[in-house]
Coordinates of C-alpha atoms in Angstrom, one line a residue:
Chain A
M25 CA 27.3 29.9 -1.6
T26 CA 25.5 27.3 -0.1
R27 CA 21.7 26.9 -0.6
A28 CA 18.6 25.4 1.1
S29 CA 17.9 22.0 -0.7
P30 CA 14.7 22.5 -2.3
M31 CA 14.5 18.7 -1.4
Q32 CA 12.3 17.9 1.5
S33 CA 11.9 15.0 3.3
S34 CA 9.4 12.8 2.3
E35 CA 6.9 14.0 5.8
E36 CA 7.8 16.9 5.4
Q37 CA 6.3 17.2 1.7
A38 CA 3.2 15.3 3.1
R39 CA 2.6 18.4 5.9
I40 CA 3.1 21.1 3.6
A41 CA 0.3 19.2 1.5
G42 CA -1.7 18.5 4.5
A43 CA -1.5 22.5 5.3
Y44 CA -2.3 23.4 1.9
P45 CA -5.1 20.8 -0.2
Q46 CA -5.8 24.1 -3.1
F47 CA -2.3 23.3 -4.2
F48 CA -1.8 19.8 -4.2
T49 CA -5.4 18.3 -5.1
P50 CA -6.7 19.1 -9.1
D51 CA -9.4 21.7 -9.1
W52 CA -12.2 19.7 -10.8
R53 CA -14.1 22.3 -11.3
I54 CA -11.6 23.6 -14.1
R55 CA -10.0 20.3 -14.7
A56 CA -13.7 18.5 -15.5
P57 CA -14.6 20.7 -18.5
I58 CA -11.0 20.5 -20.3
I59 CA -10.9 17.2 -20.0
G60 CA -15.0 16.6 -21.4
G61 CA -13.9 18.9 -24.1
F62 CA -11.0 16.8 -24.9
A63 CA -12.8 13.6 -24.4
A64 CA -15.9 14.7 -26.3
A65 CA -13.7 16.0 -29.3
I66 CA -12.1 12.3 -29.4
A67 CA -15.3 10.5 -29.5
L68 CA -16.5 12.8 -32.1
F69 CA -13.0 12.4 -34.5
V70 CA -13.2 8.5 -33.7
F71 CA -17.4 8.3 -34.6
G72 CA -16.5 10.4 -38.2
F73 CA -13.5 8.4 -39.0
I74 CA -16.1 5.6 -39.1
A75 CA -19.0 7.7 -40.4
L76 CA -16.4 7.8 -43.2
D77 CA -15.9 4.6 -44.2
I78 CA -11.9 5.3 -43.9
S79 CA -9.7 1.9 -43.6
W80 CA -6.5 1.8 -42.5
G81 CA -5.1 -0.9 -45.2
R82 CA -6.3 2.4 -47.7
V83 CA -4.3 4.7 -45.5
W84 CA -1.2 2.4 -45.4
A85 CA -1.5 1.7 -49.2
G86 CA -2.1 5.4 -49.8
F87 CA 0.8 6.6 -48.0
G88 CA 3.2 4.3 -49.7
R89 CA 1.9 5.3 -53.0
L90 CA 2.5 9.0 -51.9
G91 CA 6.5 7.8 -51.0
E92 CA 6.3 6.6 -54.2
F93 CA 5.4 10.0 -56.2
V94 CA 7.6 11.9 -53.9
F95 CA 10.1 10.1 -55.3
L96 CA 9.4 10.3 -58.5
M97 CA 9.4 13.9 -58.4
L98 CA 12.8 14.6 -58.3
P99 CA 14.1 16.6 -59.6
P100 CA 11.6 18.8 -60.8
T101 CA 11.9 19.6 -64.3
Y102 CA 9.9 21.4 -67.0
G103 CA 11.5 18.5 -69.7
D104 CA 12.2 14.7 -70.3
T105 CA 15.2 13.8 -68.4
N106 CA 15.0 10.5 -69.6
L107 CA 15.6 10.8 -73.4
P108 CA 19.3 11.6 -74.3
F109 CA 20.0 15.4 -75.7
D110 CA 19.0 16.6 -79.3
F111 CA 18.4 20.4 -80.1
L112 CA 15.0 19.5 -81.1
K113 CA 14.0 18.3 -78.2
S114 CA 15.6 21.1 -76.5
L115 CA 13.9 23.7 -78.5
Q116 CA 10.3 22.0 -77.2
E117 CA 11.0 22.3 -73.8
T118 CA 12.2 25.9 -73.6
D119 CA 8.9 26.4 -75.4
K120 CA 6.8 24.3 -72.2
L121 CA 9.1 26.5 -69.5
M122 CA 8.0 29.8 -71.4
L123 CA 4.5 28.6 -71.3
Y124 CA 4.5 27.3 -67.7
V125 CA 6.1 31.0 -66.8
G126 CA 3.5 32.6 -68.9
S127 CA 1.0 30.9 -66.9
M128 CA 2.2 31.8 -63.8
V129 CA 2.6 35.6 -65.2
E130 CA -0.8 34.9 -65.9
T131 CA -1.6 33.7 -61.9
L132 CA -0.4 36.5 -60.9
A133 CA -2.0 38.9 -63.5
I134 CA -5.2 37.1 -61.9
A135 CA -4.4 37.9 -58.3
F136 CA -2.4 41.3 -59.2
L137 CA -6.2 42.9 -60.9
G138 CA -8.6 40.9 -58.5
T139 CA -7.3 42.7 -55.9
L140 CA -6.5 46.0 -57.1
F141 CA -10.5 45.9 -58.7
A142 CA -12.2 44.4 -55.8
A143 CA -10.5 47.0 -53.8
I144 CA -11.6 49.9 -55.1
I145 CA -15.5 48.9 -56.2
A146 CA -15.3 47.2 -52.0
L147 CA -14.7 51.4 -51.1
P148 CA -17.9 52.9 -51.2
F149 CA -19.5 49.7 -49.4
G150 CA -17.3 49.7 -46.7
F151 CA -18.5 53.0 -45.3
L152 CA -22.3 51.8 -46.3
A153 CA -21.3 49.0 -43.9
A154 CA -19.9 51.0 -41.5
R155 CA -22.2 52.4 -38.6
N156 CA -20.8 55.2 -37.7
V157 CA -21.4 56.8 -41.0
I158 CA -24.5 55.2 -42.2
P159 CA -26.5 55.4 -38.5
N160 CA -29.6 53.9 -41.0
I161 CA -29.7 50.2 -39.1
F162 CA -31.4 49.2 -41.6
A163 CA -28.7 49.8 -44.5
H164 CA -26.2 49.0 -43.2
F165 CA -27.8 45.4 -41.7
A166 CA -28.5 44.6 -45.4
V167 CA -25.1 45.9 -46.5
R168 CA -23.9 43.7 -43.9
R169 CA -25.6 40.7 -45.0
F170 CA -24.8 41.5 -48.1
L171 CA -21.3 41.5 -48.3
D172 CA -21.4 37.8 -45.9
T173 CA -23.7 36.5 -48.6
I174 CA -20.8 36.7 -51.6
R175 CA -18.1 36.7 -49.1
S176 CA -19.3 32.9 -48.0
V177 CA -19.1 31.5 -51.9
D178 CA -15.8 31.0 -52.8
T179 CA -14.0 31.9 -55.7
L180 CA -14.0 28.4 -57.2
I181 CA -18.0 29.2 -57.7
W182 CA -17.4 32.0 -58.6
A183 CA -14.9 31.4 -61.2
L184 CA -17.6 28.7 -62.8
I185 CA -20.4 31.5 -62.7
W186 CA -18.0 33.8 -65.0
I187 CA -17.0 31.2 -67.3
N188 CA -20.9 31.3 -68.5
V189 CA -20.5 34.9 -68.9
V190 CA -17.2 35.9 -70.1
G191 CA -15.9 32.8 -71.7
L192 CA -13.0 30.3 -70.1
G193 CA -9.9 31.9 -69.6
P194 CA -7.8 34.4 -67.3
F195 CA -10.7 37.4 -66.9
A196 CA -13.0 34.4 -65.7
G197 CA -10.9 34.4 -62.9
I198 CA -9.9 37.5 -62.4
L199 CA -13.6 39.0 -62.3
A200 CA -14.2 35.5 -60.0
V201 CA -11.6 36.9 -57.7
I202 CA -13.1 40.8 -57.9
T203 CA -16.5 39.5 -57.0
S204 CA -15.3 36.7 -53.5
N205 CA -13.2 39.5 -52.3
F206 CA -15.1 42.4 -52.6
G207 CA -17.2 40.4 -49.8
I208 CA -14.3 40.4 -47.7
F209 CA -12.9 43.5 -48.4
G210 CA -16.6 45.2 -47.7
K211 CA -16.2 43.7 -44.4
L212 CA -12.8 44.8 -43.5
F213 CA -12.8 48.4 -44.5
S214 CA -16.6 49.4 -42.7
E215 CA -14.9 48.1 -39.5
A216 CA -12.2 50.0 -39.8
L217 CA -14.2 52.8 -40.1
E218 CA -15.5 51.9 -37.6
T219 CA -13.0 51.5 -35.1
A220 CA -11.6 55.0 -36.6
D221 CA -11.3 57.7 -33.9
T222 CA -13.8 60.6 -34.6
R223 CA -12.0 63.3 -33.0
P224 CA -9.3 64.4 -35.9
G225 CA -12.4 64.9 -38.0
E226 CA -13.8 66.7 -35.3
G227 CA -11.3 69.0 -34.9
I228 CA -11.0 69.7 -38.3
I229 CA -14.9 70.9 -38.3
S230 CA -14.2 73.1 -35.4
T231 CA -11.5 75.2 -37.4
G232 CA -14.3 75.4 -40.1
G233 CA -13.1 73.1 -42.4
S234 CA -16.5 71.5 -44.2
G235 CA -17.6 67.3 -43.9
F236 CA -15.1 67.1 -47.3
H237 CA -12.2 68.0 -45.1
A238 CA -13.2 66.4 -42.0
V239 CA -13.2 63.2 -44.5
R240 CA -10.0 64.0 -46.3
F241 CA -7.7 65.0 -43.8
G242 CA -9.5 63.9 -40.1
L243 CA -10.8 60.0 -41.5
L244 CA -9.0 59.4 -44.9
P245 CA -5.3 59.1 -42.9
Q246 CA -6.0 56.6 -40.3
I247 CA -7.9 54.5 -42.4
L248 CA -6.0 54.6 -45.6
P249 CA -2.9 53.1 -44.7
V250 CA -5.0 50.2 -42.8
F251 CA -7.1 49.2 -46.3
V252 CA -3.8 49.7 -47.6
S253 CA -2.0 46.9 -45.7
Q254 CA -5.3 44.5 -46.0
V255 CA -4.9 45.0 -48.9
L256 CA -1.3 43.5 -49.2
Y257 CA -2.4 40.8 -47.6
Y258 CA -4.8 39.4 -49.5
F259 CA -2.6 39.6 -52.5
E260 CA -0.6 37.1 -51.0
S261 CA -3.6 35.3 -49.8
N262 CA -4.9 35.5 -53.7
T263 CA -1.7 34.4 -55.5
R264 CA -2.5 31.1 -53.8
S265 CA -6.4 30.9 -54.7
A266 CA -5.7 32.3 -58.2
T267 CA -3.3 29.1 -59.2
I268 CA -6.4 26.5 -58.5
I269 CA -8.7 28.6 -60.1
G270 CA -7.2 27.1 -63.7
I271 CA -8.6 24.0 -62.7
V272 CA -12.2 24.9 -63.6
G273 CA -11.0 26.5 -66.5
A274 CA -10.4 30.1 -65.5
G275 CA -6.7 30.6 -66.3
G276 CA -3.8 30.8 -65.1
I277 CA -0.7 27.9 -64.1
G278 CA -3.4 26.0 -62.3
Q279 CA -4.7 24.5 -65.5
H280 CA -1.4 23.0 -66.0
L281 CA -0.9 21.3 -63.1
Y282 CA -4.4 19.7 -63.0
E283 CA -3.4 17.9 -66.3
Q284 CA 1.0 17.1 -65.3
I285 CA -1.5 15.6 -62.6
K286 CA -3.9 14.2 -64.0
I287 CA -1.1 12.0 -67.1
L288 CA 1.1 11.9 -63.7
E289 CA 4.0 13.5 -64.4
W290 CA 5.2 14.4 -61.5
Q291 CA 8.3 15.5 -62.4
H292 CA 6.6 18.7 -64.0
V293 CA 4.1 18.5 -60.9
S294 CA 7.0 19.3 -58.6
F295 CA 8.4 21.9 -61.2
L296 CA 5.2 23.7 -60.9
V297 CA 4.6 23.4 -57.2
L298 CA 8.1 25.2 -57.0
L299 CA 7.3 28.1 -59.2
V300 CA 4.3 28.4 -57.2
L301 CA 6.3 28.7 -54.1
V302 CA 8.7 31.0 -55.9
A303 CA 5.8 33.4 -56.7
V304 CA 3.9 33.3 -53.1
V305 CA 7.0 33.8 -51.5
V306 CA 8.6 37.0 -53.8
I307 CA 5.0 38.1 -52.9
D308 CA 4.9 37.7 -49.4
F309 CA 8.2 39.5 -49.1
I310 CA 7.4 42.5 -51.4
S311 CA 4.1 43.2 -50.2
S312 CA 5.6 43.1 -46.3
R313 CA 7.7 44.8 -47.5
L314 CA 5.1 47.4 -48.7
R315 CA 3.9 47.4 -45.6
F316 CA 6.6 48.2 -43.6
A317 CA 6.8 51.0 -45.1
I318 CA 3.3 52.7 -45.3
I319 CA 2.4 51.9 -41.9
G320 CA 5.7 51.4 -40.2
T321 CA 7.4 49.1 -38.0
N322 CA 5.5 49.5 -34.6
A323 CA 1.9 49.3 -36.3
L324 CA 1.7 45.8 -38.0
K325 CA 3.5 44.5 -34.4
R326 CA 0.3 45.6 -32.3
Chain B
M12 CA -12.5 87.1 -23.6
A13 CA -9.9 87.9 -26.6
L14 CA -8.0 85.3 -27.5
A15 CA -4.9 86.1 -29.5
V16 CA -3.6 84.0 -32.2
P17 CA 0.3 84.1 -32.4
T18 CA 1.2 85.4 -35.4
L19 CA 4.8 84.9 -37.1
P20 CA 6.6 87.7 -39.0
D21 CA 6.0 87.5 -42.5
H22 CA 9.8 86.7 -43.2
Q23 CA 9.5 83.6 -41.0
A24 CA 6.1 82.5 -41.6
A25 CA 7.6 82.6 -45.4
A26 CA 10.3 80.4 -45.0
L27 CA 8.1 77.6 -42.4
A28 CA 5.3 77.6 -44.8
A29 CA 8.6 76.9 -47.8
A30 CA 9.8 74.0 -46.1
Y31 CA 6.3 72.8 -45.9
A32 CA 5.9 72.8 -49.4
R33 CA 8.6 71.0 -49.5
V34 CA 7.6 68.2 -47.5
V35 CA 4.2 68.6 -49.4
A36 CA 5.8 67.9 -52.3
V37 CA 8.1 65.1 -51.6
K38 CA 5.3 62.8 -50.7
R39 CA 2.9 64.3 -53.8
R40 CA 5.7 63.1 -55.7
Q41 CA 6.3 59.7 -53.9
T42 CA 2.3 59.1 -54.5
M43 CA 2.9 60.3 -58.3
I44 CA 5.3 57.6 -58.8
G45 CA 3.0 55.0 -57.0
A46 CA 0.3 55.8 -58.8
L47 CA 2.2 55.5 -62.3
A48 CA 3.6 51.9 -61.4
V49 CA 0.1 51.0 -60.8
I50 CA -1.5 51.6 -63.7
V51 CA 1.4 50.7 -65.8
L52 CA 0.9 47.4 -63.4
V53 CA -2.7 47.0 -64.8
Y54 CA -1.8 47.8 -68.3
V55 CA 0.8 45.1 -68.3
A56 CA -1.7 43.0 -66.2
S57 CA -4.8 43.2 -68.7
F58 CA -2.6 42.0 -71.0
Y59 CA -1.9 39.4 -69.6
G60 CA -5.0 38.8 -67.6
E61 CA -6.6 39.4 -71.2
V62 CA -8.9 41.5 -69.9
D63 CA -11.5 42.3 -72.4
L64 CA -13.9 45.2 -71.6
A65 CA -16.3 45.6 -74.0
K66 CA -17.2 41.7 -73.9
L67 CA -17.9 42.1 -69.4
F68 CA -20.2 44.6 -70.6
G69 CA -21.8 43.5 -73.5
N70 CA -22.4 40.4 -71.3
I71 CA -22.9 41.6 -68.0
G72 CA -27.0 41.0 -68.4
S73 CA -26.3 37.2 -68.5
F74 CA -24.1 37.1 -65.1
F75 CA -27.1 38.9 -63.2
N76 CA -29.5 37.0 -65.8
Y77 CA -27.3 33.8 -64.2
I78 CA -28.0 34.7 -60.6
G79 CA -31.2 35.6 -61.5
R80 CA -32.6 32.1 -62.8
L81 CA -30.8 30.1 -59.9
F82 CA -33.7 31.4 -58.3
Y83 CA -36.1 29.5 -60.2
L84 CA -37.5 26.5 -60.9
D85 CA -37.4 24.6 -63.8
T86 CA -41.0 24.3 -64.6
G87 CA -40.6 28.1 -64.4
A88 CA -41.6 29.0 -61.5
H89 CA -40.2 30.7 -58.5
V90 CA -38.2 28.6 -55.9
F91 CA -40.4 30.4 -52.6
T92 CA -43.4 29.1 -54.3
N93 CA -42.2 25.6 -54.0
P94 CA -39.5 25.4 -51.3
S95 CA -40.5 21.4 -51.2
E96 CA -39.4 21.5 -55.0
W97 CA -36.7 23.4 -54.2
F98 CA -34.8 21.5 -51.8
W99 CA -36.0 17.8 -53.4
G100 CA -32.4 16.8 -52.4
I101 CA -32.5 16.6 -49.0
T102 CA -35.4 14.1 -48.4
Q103 CA -33.4 11.8 -50.7
K104 CA -30.7 9.3 -49.4
S105 CA -27.3 9.6 -49.9
K106 CA -27.9 12.8 -51.6
W107 CA -27.2 16.6 -49.9
L108 CA -27.8 15.9 -45.9
P109 CA -25.7 12.8 -46.5
L110 CA -23.3 14.9 -48.3
L111 CA -23.2 17.8 -45.9
F112 CA -22.5 15.2 -42.8
E113 CA -19.7 13.9 -44.7
T114 CA -18.9 17.6 -45.7
V115 CA -18.3 18.7 -42.3
M116 CA -16.9 15.7 -41.0
V117 CA -14.3 16.2 -43.2
A118 CA -13.3 19.6 -42.2
Y119 CA -13.3 18.3 -38.8
L120 CA -11.0 14.9 -39.3
G121 CA -8.6 17.8 -41.2
T122 CA -8.7 20.3 -37.9
V123 CA -8.4 17.7 -35.5
I124 CA -5.3 16.1 -37.1
G125 CA -3.8 19.4 -38.5
F126 CA -4.5 20.4 -35.0
I127 CA -2.6 17.5 -33.7
G128 CA 0.4 18.6 -36.6
A129 CA 0.7 21.7 -35.1
L130 CA 0.4 21.2 -31.0
C131 CA 4.0 19.5 -31.9
L132 CA 5.5 21.3 -34.6
S133 CA 4.9 24.7 -33.2
F134 CA 6.9 23.9 -30.1
M135 CA 9.6 23.2 -32.4
S136 CA 10.0 26.2 -34.0
A137 CA 8.7 28.8 -31.1
A138 CA 12.4 30.5 -30.2
N139 CA 11.6 30.2 -26.7
M140 CA 11.8 26.6 -26.3
V141 CA 13.8 25.4 -28.9
K142 CA 17.4 26.8 -28.3
S143 CA 18.7 25.1 -31.9
A144 CA 18.8 26.8 -34.9
L145 CA 18.5 23.7 -36.8
I146 CA 15.7 22.0 -36.0
R147 CA 13.5 25.3 -35.8
N148 CA 14.0 26.3 -39.1
T149 CA 13.7 23.6 -40.6
A150 CA 10.5 23.1 -38.5
K151 CA 9.1 26.8 -39.6
R152 CA 10.2 26.1 -43.3
F153 CA 8.2 22.5 -43.3
L154 CA 5.1 24.4 -41.8
E155 CA 5.2 27.0 -44.3
F156 CA 5.4 25.0 -47.3
C157 CA 2.0 23.7 -46.2
R158 CA 0.3 26.1 -45.7
T159 CA 1.7 28.1 -48.9
V160 CA 0.2 25.1 -51.7
P161 CA -2.8 25.4 -51.7
E162 CA -5.5 22.6 -50.3
L163 CA -6.5 21.6 -53.8
V164 CA -3.3 21.1 -55.4
F165 CA -2.5 18.5 -52.1
A166 CA -6.5 17.3 -52.4
L167 CA -5.5 16.7 -56.3
I168 CA -2.3 14.6 -55.7
F169 CA -4.0 12.3 -52.7
V170 CA -6.8 11.5 -54.8
V171 CA -4.8 10.1 -57.3
A172 CA -2.7 8.8 -54.3
F173 CA -5.8 7.7 -52.3
G174 CA -8.3 6.8 -54.3
L175 CA -11.3 8.8 -54.6
G176 CA -13.0 9.4 -51.6
P177 CA -13.4 12.1 -48.6
L178 CA -10.0 11.0 -47.2
P179 CA -7.8 12.9 -49.9
G180 CA -10.2 15.4 -48.7
V181 CA -9.5 15.4 -45.1
L182 CA -5.1 15.2 -45.5
A183 CA -5.1 18.0 -48.1
L184 CA -7.7 19.6 -45.3
A185 CA -5.2 18.2 -42.7
I186 CA -1.4 19.1 -44.0
H187 CA -2.8 23.1 -44.8
S188 CA -4.4 23.1 -41.2
M189 CA -0.9 22.0 -39.5
G190 CA 0.7 24.5 -41.8
A191 CA -1.7 27.6 -40.8
L192 CA -2.2 26.8 -37.1
G193 CA 1.3 25.4 -36.8
K194 CA 2.5 29.6 -37.2
L195 CA -0.1 31.4 -35.6
F196 CA 0.6 29.0 -32.0
S197 CA 4.2 29.7 -32.3
E198 CA 3.4 33.3 -32.3
V199 CA 1.3 32.5 -29.0
I200 CA 4.1 30.7 -27.7
E201 CA 6.8 32.7 -27.8
N202 CA 4.6 35.4 -26.4
I203 CA 4.0 33.6 -22.9
D204 CA 5.2 34.4 -19.8
M205 CA 8.9 32.9 -18.9
K206 CA 8.9 32.7 -15.7
P207 CA 7.2 29.8 -15.3
V208 CA 9.7 27.6 -17.5
E209 CA 12.2 29.2 -15.9
G210 CA 10.7 28.1 -12.5
L211 CA 9.4 23.9 -13.5
Q212 CA 13.7 24.2 -15.1
S213 CA 15.0 25.0 -11.8
T214 CA 13.5 22.1 -10.2
G215 CA 15.3 20.3 -12.6
A216 CA 11.9 19.3 -15.2
N217 CA 12.4 18.1 -18.4
W218 CA 11.5 18.9 -21.9
V219 CA 8.1 17.9 -22.0
Q220 CA 7.5 18.4 -18.7
T221 CA 8.5 22.0 -19.0
I222 CA 5.9 22.3 -22.0
R223 CA 3.3 20.1 -20.1
F224 CA 3.2 22.6 -17.0
A225 CA 4.3 25.8 -17.9
A226 CA 3.7 26.0 -21.6
I227 CA 0.6 24.4 -22.2
P228 CA -1.7 25.3 -19.4
Q229 CA -0.5 29.2 -21.1
V230 CA -1.4 28.9 -24.4
L231 CA -4.0 26.0 -24.9
S232 CA -7.2 28.3 -24.7
S233 CA -5.9 29.9 -27.7
F234 CA -4.9 26.8 -29.6
V235 CA -8.7 25.6 -29.1
S236 CA -10.0 28.8 -30.2
Y237 CA -7.9 29.2 -33.2
S238 CA -8.7 25.5 -34.1
L239 CA -12.3 26.2 -34.4
L240 CA -11.8 29.3 -36.6
R241 CA -9.7 27.0 -38.4
F242 CA -12.7 24.4 -38.1
E243 CA -15.3 27.3 -40.0
V244 CA -12.6 27.8 -42.7
N245 CA -12.2 24.7 -43.4
V246 CA -16.0 24.0 -43.7
R247 CA -15.6 25.9 -46.3
E248 CA -12.6 24.3 -48.4
A249 CA -14.3 21.0 -47.7
G250 CA -17.5 22.7 -49.7
I251 CA -15.5 22.4 -52.6
M252 CA -12.9 19.8 -51.9
G253 CA -15.5 17.4 -54.7
F254 CA -14.3 19.6 -57.3
V255 CA -11.6 17.4 -57.8
G256 CA -12.9 14.2 -55.9
A257 CA -12.0 14.7 -52.4
G258 CA -15.3 14.0 -51.0
G259 CA -18.3 16.3 -49.8
I260 CA -21.1 18.3 -51.1
G261 CA -19.0 20.2 -53.4
Q262 CA -19.3 17.5 -56.8
E263 CA -22.5 17.4 -56.6
L264 CA -22.3 21.2 -56.6
L265 CA -19.7 20.9 -59.2
V266 CA -22.4 18.9 -61.5
S267 CA -25.9 21.5 -61.2
I268 CA -23.4 24.2 -62.4
R269 CA -22.6 22.2 -65.4
K270 CA -25.2 21.1 -65.9
F271 CA -27.4 24.0 -65.6
Y272 CA -29.9 22.7 -62.6
Y273 CA -30.1 26.0 -61.8
S274 CA -32.4 25.3 -58.7
D275 CA -30.0 23.0 -57.5
V276 CA -27.1 25.2 -57.1
S277 CA -28.5 27.4 -55.3
A278 CA -30.0 25.3 -53.0
I279 CA -26.8 23.9 -52.0
L280 CA -25.4 26.9 -52.1
I281 CA -27.9 28.5 -49.2
L282 CA -27.0 24.8 -47.5
I283 CA -23.5 25.2 -47.4
I284 CA -23.8 28.7 -46.5
V285 CA -26.4 27.7 -43.5
T286 CA -24.3 25.4 -42.7
V287 CA -20.9 27.8 -42.1
M288 CA -22.9 30.3 -40.4
L289 CA -24.5 27.6 -38.3
I290 CA -20.5 26.8 -36.7
D291 CA -19.6 30.2 -37.0
L292 CA -22.4 30.9 -34.3
G293 CA -21.5 27.7 -32.5
T294 CA -18.2 28.0 -32.2
E295 CA -18.0 32.1 -31.5
R296 CA -20.1 31.4 -28.1
V297 CA -17.2 28.7 -27.1
R298 CA -14.2 31.1 -28.3
H299 CA -15.5 33.7 -26.0
K300 CA -16.3 31.7 -23.3
L301 CA -12.5 30.7 -23.7
I302 CA -10.8 34.0 -23.9
G303 CA -13.0 34.6 -20.8
R304 CA -11.4 32.1 -19.0
E305 CA -7.7 32.6 -20.5
S306 CA -6.5 34.3 -16.9
R307 CA -7.6 31.0 -14.5
W308 CA -6.7 28.0 -16.8
S309 CA -3.9 26.4 -14.7

């Protein structure tokens, strides 16, 4: 099959370009704001670079040291690879392993309890902040701002505050995760409630059901899968934040991570990071399986 | 008009009712098992989490006391009676305002570097742009690693490598933003209209040209919109980078909390919250504009 060659002669090209200038010259009304926007972003970047007093010398030296650390991190271990094997030492090493795994379990416990109880406590507040449940504009505005304020304070700061109340340890971490997630869930729940379809509830009322029946059989089946999937999603993200609250002393693996980095035990650091990675991947796998099971594949892909 | 509700004969209705009861029973059983599993998990987790409800309820008053104390000055007066004393730090040189500026700048630089990294890696990890499964999976795993390790852990390691100051904070945020944005970007790329791509490939354009003229015009506005959202998240994160010495106002906040400078804690928190809110408002308008003109970008 012979096809017409897409190549035109140069005068042919010039003729076409002359005939349809709108396709062959850039439209500056569209292009100028894009180029202007990026130029402004780059200018701000350069300004920030200078304002933060970042010198290239430090950057390169730092990357050199970082490369060294990565080299020292291999292979990840919980023991001491430099000494020859002996029985007593291997017992101590097993102790260390148990300590690390134990604090990983603690981290998971913090994330699990924190997420679950934040969701339970946030449920009534989600109803209060939803426009279609509480028609009073002042009430839901007040609840919303309250939730916003709680949400904008980081988990780490809540952990510091709770340490003052219940002392150092994982319990403070659990309470911190509960507090900061309470704000997030309250907002998410209220949004889910506002987008819920009211017709099933109306149908139930029209067949003689009570208000309770309308909520139980009309509203709850719509929103419960959404709630559960959001909670499961946040469980994974909380596992990650629970790994760092140990830095301020609120339990979990973060404390060991912090100590091992401070004493430059890089092999232990990489072992702990690996432990966190594995835990997060496992949690991610389980929670996405559960989400699929609860709300179905199609609903998730929306 | 009389409505006749159709009723089935008893034996048929009974069979249907039994079937319904069976289905409901199965569902109930599943719910019961799920609830039981959750209860067992809660019990085990509260053992490992050292949950002590007695301590919590015994001391819950001190939590609310603490929150209340945040709004009183050292003199015992309410903060609202003397705002200049409350926000004393913003008039000081190299105190709160410069530190707040540093926080925002750390977040901005981190976002920009993360954006550039994500731009490169997202095209490499998109299934419709790269044929080689090896390159794609390597890029995907790398992005996954970058967003799974918490920012603060990167910051801790970078503080040792680069020294104290905003630089490790910038890099930690950059790596995390790259991981998070890279995933979102590659999802956007995988959903583009492939016809322009095929059109360009048929004219003999190379890979870079195809991406520049077929893919970028379709994805740029979503990319910028996601990055603006990320910037807001990063400002929040940069606020705590100072906890490990990686720049920003976090250091000042940590010192205030540790040393019980109650009114300083609330003042710094309010400064951070207001900054995040302003950035949220500013970027929201830009994002709405971007989404509106998405179809017009060419």
